[in-house]
Coordinates of C-alpha atoms in Angstrom, one line a residue:
X99 CA 100.9 84.1 96.5
X100 CA 103.5 82.8 94.2
X101 CA 107.0 81.7 94.8
X102 CA 109.9 82.3 92.7
X103 CA 113.1 80.8 92.3
X104 CA 115.9 82.8 90.2
X105 CA 119.3 81.6 89.4
X106 CA 121.9 83.9 87.5
X107 CA 120.8 87.5 87.6
X108 CA 122.8 90.6 86.6
X109 CA 122.6 94.3 86.3
X110 CA 123.2 96.7 83.5
X111 CA 126.1 99.1 84.0
X112 CA 123.9 102.1 84.9
X113 CA 122.2 99.6 87.7
X114 CA 119.1 98.9 85.8
X115 CA 118.3 95.3 86.5
X116 CA 118.2 93.0 83.3
X117 CA 115.8 90.7 84.9
X118 CA 112.3 91.9 86.5
X119 CA 108.7 90.5 86.4
X120 CA 105.5 91.8 85.2
X121 CA 102.5 92.1 87.4
X122 CA 99.1 93.5 87.6
X123 CA 98.4 96.6 85.0
X124 CA 101.4 95.4 83.4
X125 CA 103.8 97.2 85.6
X126 CA 107.4 95.8 85.8
X127 CA 108.8 95.2 89.4
X128 CA 112.1 94.5 90.3
X129 CA 112.1 93.1 93.8
X130 CA 111.9 89.4 94.3
X131 CA 110.6 86.8 96.6
X132 CA 111.4 87.8 100.3
X133 CA 111.6 91.2 99.5
X134 CA 108.9 94.1 98.7
X135 CA 108.0 96.6 96.9
X136 CA 110.2 99.5 96.0
X137 CA 113.3 97.5 97.0
X138 CA 115.8 96.3 94.4
X139 CA 116.9 93.3 96.6
X140 CA 116.1 89.6 97.2
X141 CA 115.6 87.7 100.4
X142 CA 119.4 87.3 101.0
X143 CA 120.1 91.3 100.6
X144 CA 117.0 91.7 103.4
X145 CA 118.6 89.3 105.7
X146 CA 122.1 90.6 105.0
X147 CA 123.7 87.1 104.0
X148 CA 124.3 87.2 100.1
X149 CA 126.7 84.8 98.8
X150 CA 128.8 88.0 97.8
X151 CA 128.2 90.8 100.5
X152 CA 128.7 93.6 97.5
X153 CA 125.6 92.3 96.2
X154 CA 121.6 92.1 97.3
X155 CA 121.0 88.6 95.4
X156 CA 123.0 85.7 95.4
X157 CA 122.9 85.3 91.6
X158 CA 124.4 88.7 91.1
X159 CA 127.6 87.2 92.3
X160 CA 128.2 85.9 88.7
X161 CA 130.2 82.9 90.2
X162 CA 130.6 79.6 88.0
X163 CA 128.7 77.6 90.2
X164 CA 125.1 77.8 90.4
X165 CA 123.5 80.2 93.0
X166 CA 119.8 80.3 93.9
X167 CA 117.4 83.2 95.1
X168 CA 113.9 81.8 96.2
X169 CA 111.1 83.3 97.9
X170 CA 107.5 84.0 98.1
X171 CA 105.6 87.3 96.4
X172 CA 102.9 88.5 98.9
X173 CA 101.9 91.9 97.7
X174 CA 98.4 91.3 96.5
X175 CA 98.1 94.9 94.8
X176 CA 100.8 93.6 92.1
X177 CA 99.9 90.1 91.9
X178 CA 99.3 88.2 89.4
X179 CA 102.6 87.6 87.8
X180 CA 102.0 87.7 84.1
X181 CA 105.5 87.7 82.6
X182 CA 109.2 87.3 83.8
X183 CA 111.9 88.9 81.6
X184 CA 115.3 87.2 82.1
X185 CA 118.5 89.0 80.3
X186 CA 122.2 88.8 80.2
X187 CA 122.1 85.3 79.3
X188 CA 123.9 85.6 75.7
X189 CA 127.4 85.8 77.1
X190 CA 129.6 82.6 77.0
X191 CA 129.0 80.4 80.3
X192 CA 125.6 82.4 81.2
X193 CA 122.9 80.7 81.9
X194 CA 119.5 81.1 83.8
X195 CA 117.0 79.1 85.4
X196 CA 113.4 80.4 86.6
X197 CA 110.3 78.7 88.2
X198 CA 107.5 80.6 89.2
X199 CA 104.8 78.9 91.4
X200 CA 100.9 79.1 91.2
X201 CA 99.0 81.9 92.5
X202 CA 96.9 80.6 95.6
X203 CA 94.5 82.9 97.4
X204 CA 92.8 82.3 100.8
X205 CA 90.1 84.2 102.1
X206 CA 87.4 84.6 104.9
X207 CA 84.4 82.5 104.4
X208 CA 82.6 84.8 106.7
X209 CA 83.1 87.7 104.9
X210 CA 80.9 86.4 101.9
X211 CA 78.4 84.8 104.0
X212 CA 75.4 86.1 102.9
X213 CA 71.4 85.8 102.4
X214 CA 69.0 87.4 99.9
X215 CA 65.6 88.8 101.1
X216 CA 63.3 88.3 98.3
X217 CA 60.5 90.4 99.8
X218 CA 59.8 93.0 102.4
X219 CA 58.2 90.4 104.8
X220 CA 61.0 87.8 104.6
X221 CA 63.1 87.4 107.5
X222 CA 65.6 85.1 109.3
X223 CA 65.5 84.2 113.0
X224 CA 68.4 83.5 115.6
X225 CA 68.9 82.9 119.2
X226 CA 68.4 85.7 121.3
X227 CA 71.3 88.4 121.1
X228 CA 73.3 88.1 124.2
X229 CA 74.5 91.9 124.5
X230 CA 73.4 92.9 128.2
X231 CA 76.3 95.0 128.7
X232 CA 78.0 95.0 125.1
X233 CA 76.8 95.1 121.7
X234 CA 78.9 95.4 118.5
X235 CA 77.2 94.6 115.3
X236 CA 78.6 95.1 111.6
X237 CA 77.5 93.9 108.6
X238 CA 77.3 94.9 104.8
X239 CA 73.8 95.4 102.8
X240 CA 72.8 96.7 99.4
X241 CA 69.3 97.3 98.1
X242 CA 67.2 99.3 95.9
X243 CA 64.5 100.2 98.2
X244 CA 64.5 103.5 100.4
X245 CA 63.5 101.8 103.9
X246 CA 63.5 98.6 105.8
X247 CA 64.6 96.8 108.9
X248 CA 67.8 95.0 109.0
X249 CA 67.8 93.3 112.4
X250 CA 65.7 93.7 115.8
X251 CA 65.6 92.2 119.1
X252 CA 62.9 92.7 121.7
X253 CA 62.5 92.5 125.5
X254 CA 59.5 93.5 127.8
X255 CA 60.4 97.1 127.4
X256 CA 64.3 97.1 126.3
X257 CA 64.8 96.6 122.5
X258 CA 67.6 97.0 119.9
X259 CA 67.0 97.9 116.3
X260 CA 69.1 98.8 113.3
X261 CA 67.1 100.1 110.2
X262 CA 67.3 102.3 106.9
X263 CA 65.0 105.0 107.6
X264 CA 65.2 106.9 104.2
X265 CA 67.3 106.5 101.2
X266 CA 70.0 108.5 102.8
X267 CA 69.7 107.6 106.6
X268 CA 70.6 104.5 108.8
X269 CA 69.1 104.5 112.5
X270 CA 70.5 102.5 115.6
X271 CA 68.1 102.7 118.1
X272 CA 67.7 100.9 121.5
X273 CA 66.2 101.0 124.9
X274 CA 67.9 99.9 128.3
X275 CA 65.2 100.8 130.6
X276 CA 65.9 104.7 130.6
X277 CA 63.8 105.5 127.5
X278 CA 64.5 105.1 123.8
X279 CA 67.5 106.3 122.4
X280 CA 68.0 106.7 118.3
X281 CA 71.2 108.0 116.3
X282 CA 71.2 108.7 112.6
X283 CA 73.6 108.7 110.3
X284 CA 72.9 110.7 107.1
X285 CA 74.7 110.0 103.9
X286 CA 75.2 112.8 101.2
X287 CA 74.4 110.3 98.5
X288 CA 71.6 107.5 98.1
X289 CA 72.4 104.4 99.8
X290 CA 69.9 102.5 97.9
X291 CA 72.0 102.4 94.8
X292 CA 72.5 98.6 94.7
X293 CA 76.1 98.6 95.9
X294 CA 77.5 97.2 99.0
X295 CA 77.5 99.6 102.0
X296 CA 79.1 98.8 105.7
X297 CA 77.4 99.7 108.7
X298 CA 79.1 99.2 112.4
X299 CA 77.0 99.7 115.4
X300 CA 78.1 99.3 119.2
X301 CA 76.7 100.0 122.5
X302 CA 78.3 99.7 126.0
X303 CA 78.1 101.1 129.3
X304 CA 79.8 104.4 128.3
X305 CA 78.8 105.2 125.1
X306 CA 77.2 104.1 121.8
X307 CA 78.2 104.8 118.3
X308 CA 77.0 104.4 114.7
X309 CA 79.1 104.4 111.3
X310 CA 78.1 104.0 107.6
X311 CA 80.9 103.3 105.2
X312 CA 83.3 106.4 106.0
X313 CA 80.8 108.8 106.9
X314 CA 81.7 110.4 110.1
X315 CA 80.8 108.3 113.2
X316 CA 77.8 109.6 115.4
X317 CA 78.7 109.2 119.4
X318 CA 76.3 109.6 122.2
X319 CA 77.3 109.2 126.0
X320 CA 75.2 107.1 128.1
X321 CA 73.7 108.8 131.2
X322 CA 75.6 108.5 134.4
X323 CA 72.9 107.4 136.4
X324 CA 70.2 104.8 135.2
X325 CA 69.7 101.4 133.9
X326 CA 73.0 99.9 131.9
X327 CA 71.8 96.5 131.0
X328 CA 69.9 95.3 127.9
X329 CA 67.7 92.7 128.7
X330 CA 66.4 90.8 125.6
X331 CA 63.6 87.8 125.5
X332 CA 62.7 87.6 121.9
X333 CA 64.2 85.7 119.0
X334 CA 66.6 88.2 117.0
X335 CA 65.0 88.7 113.8
X336 CA 67.3 89.7 110.4
X337 CA 64.8 91.5 108.0
X338 CA 61.2 92.5 109.0
X339 CA 59.1 91.0 111.5
X340 CA 56.1 91.8 113.5
X341 CA 54.2 93.5 110.4
X342 CA 57.0 96.0 110.2
X343 CA 58.6 96.9 106.8
X344 CA 61.0 94.6 106.0
X345 CA 64.3 94.4 104.4
X346 CA 64.6 93.7 100.6
X347 CA 68.2 93.2 99.4
X348 CA 71.3 91.7 100.2
X349 CA 72.9 91.3 103.6
X350 CA 76.3 89.9 104.2
X351 CA 79.0 89.3 106.8
X352 CA 76.8 90.0 109.8
X353 CA 78.9 89.7 113.0
X354 CA 77.5 90.1 116.4
X355 CA 79.8 90.4 119.3
X356 CA 82.5 88.8 117.3
X357 CA 80.5 85.9 116.2
X358 CA 79.8 85.7 112.3
X359 CA 76.0 84.3 112.2
X360 CA 75.3 81.8 109.4
X361 CA 73.3 83.7 107.0
X362 CA 73.6 81.0 104.3
X363 CA 72.7 77.7 106.5
X364 CA 69.7 79.6 107.7
X365 CA 68.4 80.7 104.5
X366 CA 68.8 77.3 103.3
X367 CA 66.3 75.9 105.6
X368 CA 64.2 79.1 105.2
X369 CA 61.0 78.9 102.8
X370 CA 61.7 81.4 99.9
X371 CA 65.0 82.1 100.8
X372 CA 68.2 81.9 98.5
X373 CA 71.6 81.7 100.3
X374 CA 74.2 84.1 98.9
X375 CA 73.9 87.2 97.3
X376 CA 73.9 88.7 93.7
X377 CA 76.4 92.0 93.5
X378 CA 79.5 90.3 92.8
X379 CA 80.2 92.4 89.7
X380 CA 80.4 95.9 91.7
X381 CA 83.4 94.8 93.7
X382 CA 85.1 92.2 90.8
X383 CA 83.4 93.3 87.5
X384 CA 86.7 94.5 86.4
X385 CA 88.2 91.3 86.2
X386 CA 86.3 90.6 83.2
X387 CA 88.9 91.9 80.7
X388 CA 89.0 93.2 77.1
X389 CA 85.3 94.1 76.8
X390 CA 83.9 91.0 78.6
X391 CA 80.7 91.3 80.6
X392 CA 80.2 90.7 84.2
X393 CA 77.2 88.2 84.8
X394 CA 76.0 88.2 88.3
X395 CA 75.3 84.9 89.7
X396 CA 74.8 83.6 93.4
X397 CA 77.7 82.9 95.2
X398 CA 79.9 84.6 92.7
X399 CA 79.7 86.0 89.1
X400 CA 81.1 84.9 85.6
X401 CA 82.4 86.6 82.7
X402 CA 80.6 86.7 79.3
X403 CA 83.2 86.8 76.5
X404 CA 80.8 86.2 73.5
X405 CA 81.0 89.7 72.2
X406 CA 85.1 89.9 72.4
X407 CA 87.8 88.1 70.5
X408 CA 89.2 86.4 73.9
X409 CA 88.2 83.4 75.8
X410 CA 88.8 82.3 79.1
X411 CA 87.4 82.7 82.6
X412 CA 88.1 86.4 82.7
X413 CA 88.3 86.8 78.7
X414 CA 92.0 87.3 78.8
X415 CA 92.8 84.1 76.5
X416 CA 93.8 85.1 73.3
X417 CA 92.0 83.0 70.7
X418 CA 94.3 82.7 67.5
X419 CA 95.1 80.6 64.6
X420 CA 98.1 79.3 62.4
X421 CA 97.8 80.4 58.6
X422 CA 99.7 78.4 56.1
X423 CA 100.3 79.6 52.6
X424 CA 97.2 80.1 50.4
X425 CA 94.8 79.9 53.5
X426 CA 92.1 82.5 54.0
X427 CA 88.7 83.5 56.2
X428 CA 86.3 85.6 55.0
X429 CA 83.3 86.6 57.0
X430 CA 80.1 88.1 55.6
X431 CA 78.7 90.8 57.5
X432 CA 75.1 89.9 56.0
X433 CA 73.8 86.8 57.4
X434 CA 73.4 83.6 55.2
X435 CA 70.0 83.3 53.4
X436 CA 69.1 87.3 53.5
X437 CA 70.3 87.3 50.0
X438 CA 68.1 87.7 46.9
X439 CA 67.0 84.3 45.4
X440 CA 67.3 85.5 41.7
X441 CA 69.6 83.0 40.5
X442 CA 70.1 85.0 37.2
X443 CA 71.9 87.5 39.0
X444 CA 73.2 86.2 42.2
X445 CA 73.4 83.2 44.2
X446 CA 70.8 82.2 46.9
X447 CA 73.5 82.7 49.9
X448 CA 75.1 85.6 48.2
X449 CA 75.2 89.0 50.0
X450 CA 72.3 91.5 48.9
X451 CA 73.4 95.5 49.1
X452 CA 70.1 96.2 50.0
X453 CA 70.1 93.8 53.0
X454 CA 73.7 94.7 54.0
X455 CA 75.2 96.1 57.1
X456 CA 74.8 99.6 57.8
X457 CA 77.2 102.3 56.6
X458 CA 80.1 103.1 59.3
X459 CA 81.0 106.2 60.6
X460 CA 83.7 104.8 62.5
X461 CA 85.5 101.4 63.2
X462 CA 87.4 99.7 66.0
X463 CA 90.0 97.3 65.3
X464 CA 91.9 95.0 67.0
X465 CA 94.2 92.1 66.4
X466 CA 98.0 90.6 66.8
X467 CA 100.0 88.8 64.3
X468 CA 103.2 87.5 63.7
X469 CA 105.1 86.5 60.4
X470 CA 108.1 86.0 58.8
X471 CA 106.9 86.8 55.3
X472 CA 106.4 89.9 53.2
X473 CA 104.6 91.4 51.6
X474 CA 101.3 90.1 52.6
X475 CA 97.6 91.1 53.5
X476 CA 96.9 91.0 57.3
X477 CA 93.1 92.0 57.0
X478 CA 90.9 93.5 54.5
X479 CA 87.2 94.7 54.7
X480 CA 85.2 95.1 51.5
X481 CA 82.4 96.6 50.4
X482 CA 79.4 96.9 47.8
X483 CA 80.9 100.0 46.7
X484 CA 84.5 101.1 46.2
X485 CA 85.1 101.7 49.6
X486 CA 87.9 99.5 51.3
X487 CA 90.2 99.1 54.1
X488 CA 93.3 97.4 54.8
X489 CA 96.2 96.2 56.8
X490 CA 99.3 95.1 54.9
X491 CA 102.9 94.3 55.5
X492 CA 104.9 95.8 52.6
X493 CA 107.5 93.9 51.0
X494 CA 110.0 96.3 53.3
X495 CA 108.4 94.3 56.3
X496 CA 106.7 97.6 57.5
X497 CA 103.2 97.9 58.3
X498 CA 100.8 99.8 56.5
X499 CA 97.3 101.0 56.9
X500 CA 95.1 101.8 53.7
X501 CA 91.9 103.7 53.7
X502 CA 89.2 104.4 50.5
X503 CA 86.1 106.0 51.8
X504 CA 85.6 107.9 48.4
X505 CA 85.9 111.4 47.6
X506 CA 89.9 111.0 46.8
X507 CA 91.4 109.9 43.6
X508 CA 93.9 107.5 45.7
X509 CA 93.7 105.4 48.8
X510 CA 94.8 106.9 52.0
X511 CA 97.9 105.3 53.4
X512 CA 99.4 105.3 56.9
X513 CA 103.2 104.0 56.7
X514 CA 104.7 102.7 60.1
X515 CA 108.2 102.5 59.8
X516 CA 109.1 101.7 63.2
X517 CA 111.0 98.6 62.1
X518 CA 110.3 95.5 60.4
X519 CA 107.0 93.5 61.4
X520 CA 108.0 90.5 59.6
X521 CA 110.5 89.3 61.8
X522 CA 108.6 86.4 63.5
X523 CA 107.5 88.2 66.7
X524 CA 104.0 88.9 67.9
X525 CA 103.0 92.4 67.1
X526 CA 99.7 94.1 68.3
X527 CA 97.6 96.5 66.2
X528 CA 94.9 98.9 67.5
X529 CA 93.2 101.0 64.9
X530 CA 90.2 103.5 65.7
X531 CA 88.4 105.8 63.2
X532 CA 86.1 108.3 64.1
X533 CA 84.9 109.7 60.7
X534 CA 88.1 111.7 59.3
X535 CA 90.1 110.8 62.5
X536 CA 92.0 107.7 62.6
X537 CA 94.2 106.8 66.0
X538 CA 96.8 103.9 65.6
X539 CA 98.6 102.1 68.2
X540 CA 101.2 99.5 67.5
X541 CA 102.8 97.5 70.2
X542 CA 104.4 99.4 73.2
X543 CA 104.6 102.7 71.0
X544 CA 102.5 105.8 71.8
X545 CA 99.4 106.3 69.8
X546 CA 99.3 108.3 67.0
X547 CA 96.5 110.1 65.0
X548 CA 96.2 110.5 61.5
X549 CA 93.5 112.7 59.5
X550 CA 91.6 111.8 56.2
X551 CA 91.8 114.6 53.5
X552 CA 89.1 117.1 53.6
X553 CA 87.6 115.6 50.5
X554 CA 87.4 112.1 51.6
X555 CA 83.9 110.7 52.8
X556 CA 83.4 109.9 56.6
X557 CA 81.4 106.9 56.0
X558 CA 82.4 103.5 55.1
X559 CA 79.5 102.5 52.9
X560 CA 77.8 99.2 52.5
X561 CA 80.6 96.9 54.2
X562 CA 80.4 93.4 52.8
X563 CA 82.8 91.2 53.9
X564 CA 85.9 90.9 56.2
X565 CA 89.0 89.0 54.9
X566 CA 92.1 87.7 56.6
X567 CA 95.3 86.4 54.8
X568 CA 94.2 86.9 51.7
X569 CA 91.6 88.5 49.5
X570 CA 89.2 86.6 47.5
X571 CA 86.7 89.1 46.2
X572 CA 84.8 89.6 42.7
X573 CA 85.0 92.7 41.1
X574 CA 87.8 95.4 40.7
X575 CA 90.4 95.5 43.4
X576 CA 93.3 98.2 44.0
X577 CA 96.2 97.0 42.3
X578 CA 98.6 96.9 45.0
X579 CA 96.4 95.0 47.2
X580 CA 96.2 92.4 44.2
X581 CA 99.7 92.4 44.0
X582 CA 100.1 91.6 47.9
X583 CA 97.5 88.8 47.5
X584 CA 100.1 86.2 46.2
X585 CA 100.7 83.8 47.8
X586 CA 99.0 85.0 50.8
X587 CA 99.9 85.5 54.6
X588 CA 101.9 82.8 56.4
X589 CA 102.1 83.0 60.1
X590 CA 99.5 83.6 63.2
X591 CA 96.7 86.0 63.5
X592 CA 95.3 86.1 67.1
X593 CA 92.5 88.4 69.0
X594 CA 91.1 89.8 65.8
X595 CA 87.8 92.2 66.4
X596 CA 86.3 94.5 63.8
X597 CA 83.8 96.6 66.1
X598 CA 81.6 93.9 68.0
X599 CA 82.6 90.8 65.8
X600 CA 85.4 88.5 66.3
X601 CA 85.7 86.6 63.1
X602 CA 88.6 84.4 64.0
X603 CA 86.6 83.6 67.3
X604 CA 83.5 82.6 65.3
X605 CA 86.0 80.3 63.0
X606 CA 87.3 78.3 66.1
X607 CA 84.5 78.5 68.5
X608 CA 80.8 77.7 68.1
X609 CA 79.0 81.2 68.1
X610 CA 76.0 82.7 66.8
X611 CA 78.2 84.3 64.1
X612 CA 79.9 80.9 63.3
X613 CA 77.5 81.0 60.1
X614 CA 78.9 84.3 58.5
X615 CA 82.3 82.3 58.3
X616 CA 84.1 80.5 55.4
X617 CA 87.5 79.3 55.3
X618 CA 89.6 78.1 52.6
X619 CA 92.0 75.3 54.0
X620 CA 92.8 74.0 57.5
X621 CA 92.6 76.7 60.2
X622 CA 94.8 75.1 63.1
X623 CA 94.1 77.1 66.3
X624 CA 97.5 78.4 68.1
X625 CA 98.4 80.9 70.7
X626 CA 101.7 81.8 68.5
X627 CA 100.2 85.1 67.6
X628 CA 99.6 86.2 71.2
X629 CA 99.7 89.7 71.7
X630 CA 102.9 91.1 73.4
X631 CA 102.9 93.0 76.7
X632 CA 102.7 96.6 76.6
X633 CA 106.1 97.6 78.0
X634 CA 108.3 100.7 77.2
X635 CA 111.5 99.3 75.1
X636 CA 114.9 99.5 76.6
X637 CA 117.0 102.5 74.9
X638 CA 119.8 101.1 72.6
X639 CA 122.3 102.3 75.2
X640 CA 121.0 99.8 77.9
X641 CA 119.7 97.0 75.6
X642 CA 122.1 94.3 76.1
X643 CA 120.7 92.7 73.0
X644 CA 120.6 96.0 70.9
X645 CA 122.5 95.2 67.5
X646 CA 125.0 97.8 68.1
X647 CA 126.1 95.7 71.2
X648 CA 126.5 92.4 69.2
X649 CA 128.9 91.6 66.5
X650 CA 128.1 90.9 63.0
X651 CA 128.4 87.1 63.5
X652 CA 125.6 87.1 66.3
X653 CA 123.3 89.7 64.9
X654 CA 121.1 87.8 63.1
X655 CA 119.3 85.6 65.7
X656 CA 115.9 86.4 66.5
X657 CA 115.2 88.6 69.7
X658 CA 112.3 90.7 71.1
X659 CA 113.6 93.6 73.6
X660 CA 111.9 93.0 76.9
X661 CA 110.9 89.4 76.1
X662 CA 113.7 87.5 77.5
X663 CA 116.3 85.0 76.3
X664 CA 117.5 85.0 72.8
X665 CA 118.4 81.6 71.2
X666 CA 120.6 81.6 68.4
X667 CA 119.3 79.9 65.2
X668 CA 116.4 78.8 67.3
X669 CA 118.7 76.1 68.7
X670 CA 119.7 76.0 72.2
X671 CA 123.1 74.7 73.2
X672 CA 121.7 72.1 75.8
X673 CA 119.2 70.8 73.1
X674 CA 122.0 70.0 70.8
X675 CA 124.4 68.2 73.1
X676 CA 120.9 66.2 74.4
X677 CA 119.8 65.4 70.7
X678 CA 123.7 64.0 70.3
X679 CA 123.6 61.7 73.2
X680 CA 120.0 60.3 72.2
X681 CA 121.4 59.7 68.7
X682 CA 124.5 57.7 69.8
X683 CA 122.1 55.7 72.6
X684 CA 119.9 54.9 69.8
X685 CA 123.0 53.7 67.2
X686 CA 124.1 51.5 69.9
X687 CA 120.8 49.8 70.4
X688 CA 120.2 49.1 67.0
X689 CA 123.5 47.5 66.9
X690 CA 123.1 45.6 69.7
X691 CA 119.8 44.5 68.6
X692 CA 121.2 43.3 65.0
X693 CA 123.8 41.3 66.9
X694 CA 121.3 39.3 69.4
X695 CA 119.2 38.7 66.5
X696 CA 121.9 36.7 64.8
X697 CA 123.0 35.3 67.7
X698 CA 119.6 33.8 68.1
X699 CA 119.0 32.5 65.0
X700 CA 122.1 31.0 64.9
X701 CA 121.8 29.1 68.3
X702 CA 118.1 28.8 68.0
X703 CA 117.8 30.0 71.7
X704 CA 115.9 32.6 73.4
X705 CA 116.9 36.0 74.7
X706 CA 115.1 37.7 77.5
X707 CA 116.0 41.1 79.2
X708 CA 115.0 42.4 82.6
X709 CA 115.2 46.1 82.2
X710 CA 115.2 48.1 85.7
X711 CA 113.1 51.1 86.0
X712 CA 114.6 54.0 88.1
X713 CA 112.7 56.4 90.1
X714 CA 113.1 60.1 89.9
X715 CA 113.5 62.5 93.2
X716 CA 112.6 65.9 93.0
X717 CA 115.1 68.2 95.0
X718 CA 113.0 70.4 97.5
X719 CA 113.2 74.1 97.2
X720 CA 114.6 76.3 100.2
X721 CA 112.1 77.5 102.6
X722 CA 111.5 81.4 101.8
X723 CA 111.8 83.4 105.4
X724 CA 109.4 86.3 104.8
X725 CA 110.8 89.6 106.1
X726 CA 108.9 91.5 108.7
X727 CA 109.6 94.9 107.3
X728 CA 107.5 97.7 109.4
X729 CA 107.2 99.4 105.9
X730 CA 104.7 96.6 104.7
X731 CA 100.9 97.2 105.1
X732 CA 100.0 93.7 105.3
X733 CA 101.0 90.7 107.4
X734 CA 100.8 87.2 105.8
X735 CA 99.9 84.4 108.1
X736 CA 102.4 81.8 108.2
X737 CA 99.5 79.1 107.7
X738 CA 98.3 81.0 104.6
X739 CA 101.5 80.8 102.5
X740 CA 102.0 78.2 99.7
X741 CA 105.1 76.2 98.9
X742 CA 106.1 75.4 95.2
X743 CA 109.4 73.1 94.3

């Protein structure tokens, strides 16, 4: 759970906060550390001890002195924190400081204590189960076989056993001297689906019960007369033993009368076993983002990002680069060395249309960019025919998508005139085509569908190369494309993906596709074109940075609605003051050095300096007091909190 420290917060005139944070699923949240979901308050608002009792956060008081709100965010369904937006800081004398602590997770190791049973004859053994008058057993299993024994413990005539009797039946049987008793839970769907299922079995002197997942619990009353004590003598066997049909699959979190059996440690010392279990992707595969593939591993999982334009543990780190003027990148769809060797007509490594990429009935194109120069070419896909597609920034700064698939006299243009894209801010572009239907999503705006003319072809024939930044292609090029080609794109491109191809990543990372890439100029990796969050924009009536709310003298500095503090002319006032102080100090030191050198040469003496080094001390953050609100479904153990200063 991260800790927040917020200083200086305000609300708009309609009561909507200027400041919020973004969590899981890109959702905005207006509550802060010490508070909870749905409550637009800070910790002082919950405890009713804010600086100004009219407000629910200390920073809302808008005092000239610094005020602070701090606390922990512990509602896990909203974590992690991916962005914090702080507004209302463009007024004179209004400043904000913010710190977000790291996200730290603590879990129950016993919950994932697991073992894999590699064959039906394998088993683990433990000491005799002591469950004379009470037996409480729970565990998780997953398997692909329709039957097998989970566990068994024997006595002279008494016994207790849990098994998978069929693909849809789990059985709990025992004998305490009154004859065998069996209880069965039947599932409407197969249980051998390689998914985790939970089994809970209980037996005491009054009754016995069995439950699987959330299916109805089976309960049987104990007889009023007869034996009540379960007398066992053999070892407890987990998995099959004694020639029975054993269990093949994984078992984890096996608890018997409140004690977790250490399956992992026992598996380590038992021949043919491996501790841990595959299958984590079932529960956590969604953590692999942006098309990343979850790869099962013992004790965990990993995300394969090779077919995405992203990097990082969870395939959520943009791979981007800065393009200087005149730079370009070309990705050839045909692998090098597959061209014809007819030197009279084509070089050895030139693409050959006979061996080129197949015709495309659709494309999925995603990328992010930022630039201040217009016009320019962002992305261009050429072909061995006259077919092409392009994403351009027009001289007005607006975005244009251009398709030419043949069958029409002129290319089909999609002009997006929402606003200027050449404003230095990151913009996200997603283009999907299925035959004649093109769907475009730009930034936070809703997706819009367009349709190619009925006379247009539906196939992109013989794709040849993909260009970023500039088009360097032989043959005839569309005249307007040729005009936009000079001087070329200047700015950042990020997370570029064309179907399953990530050309920018192939250039910056050593991948199987790296041999397809050719670069002109020096490509420098940068995240400056990282895609923006998909958040709905503020309306002009409530946006404190909207041009209608600014005077002419302040309307030209860069801003991005929902992106935080705007800095006039890109320079912070504090930075200017610090720079001036540093300049004065340097000038004073230089003058002193000149005087000392002259003095030393005049008197032929020596001069020594002893400069004391000071120590910095960091001020501790106030401890956040978590409110024990009954509306919250989770209780956070004080020992599991993290503190950030």
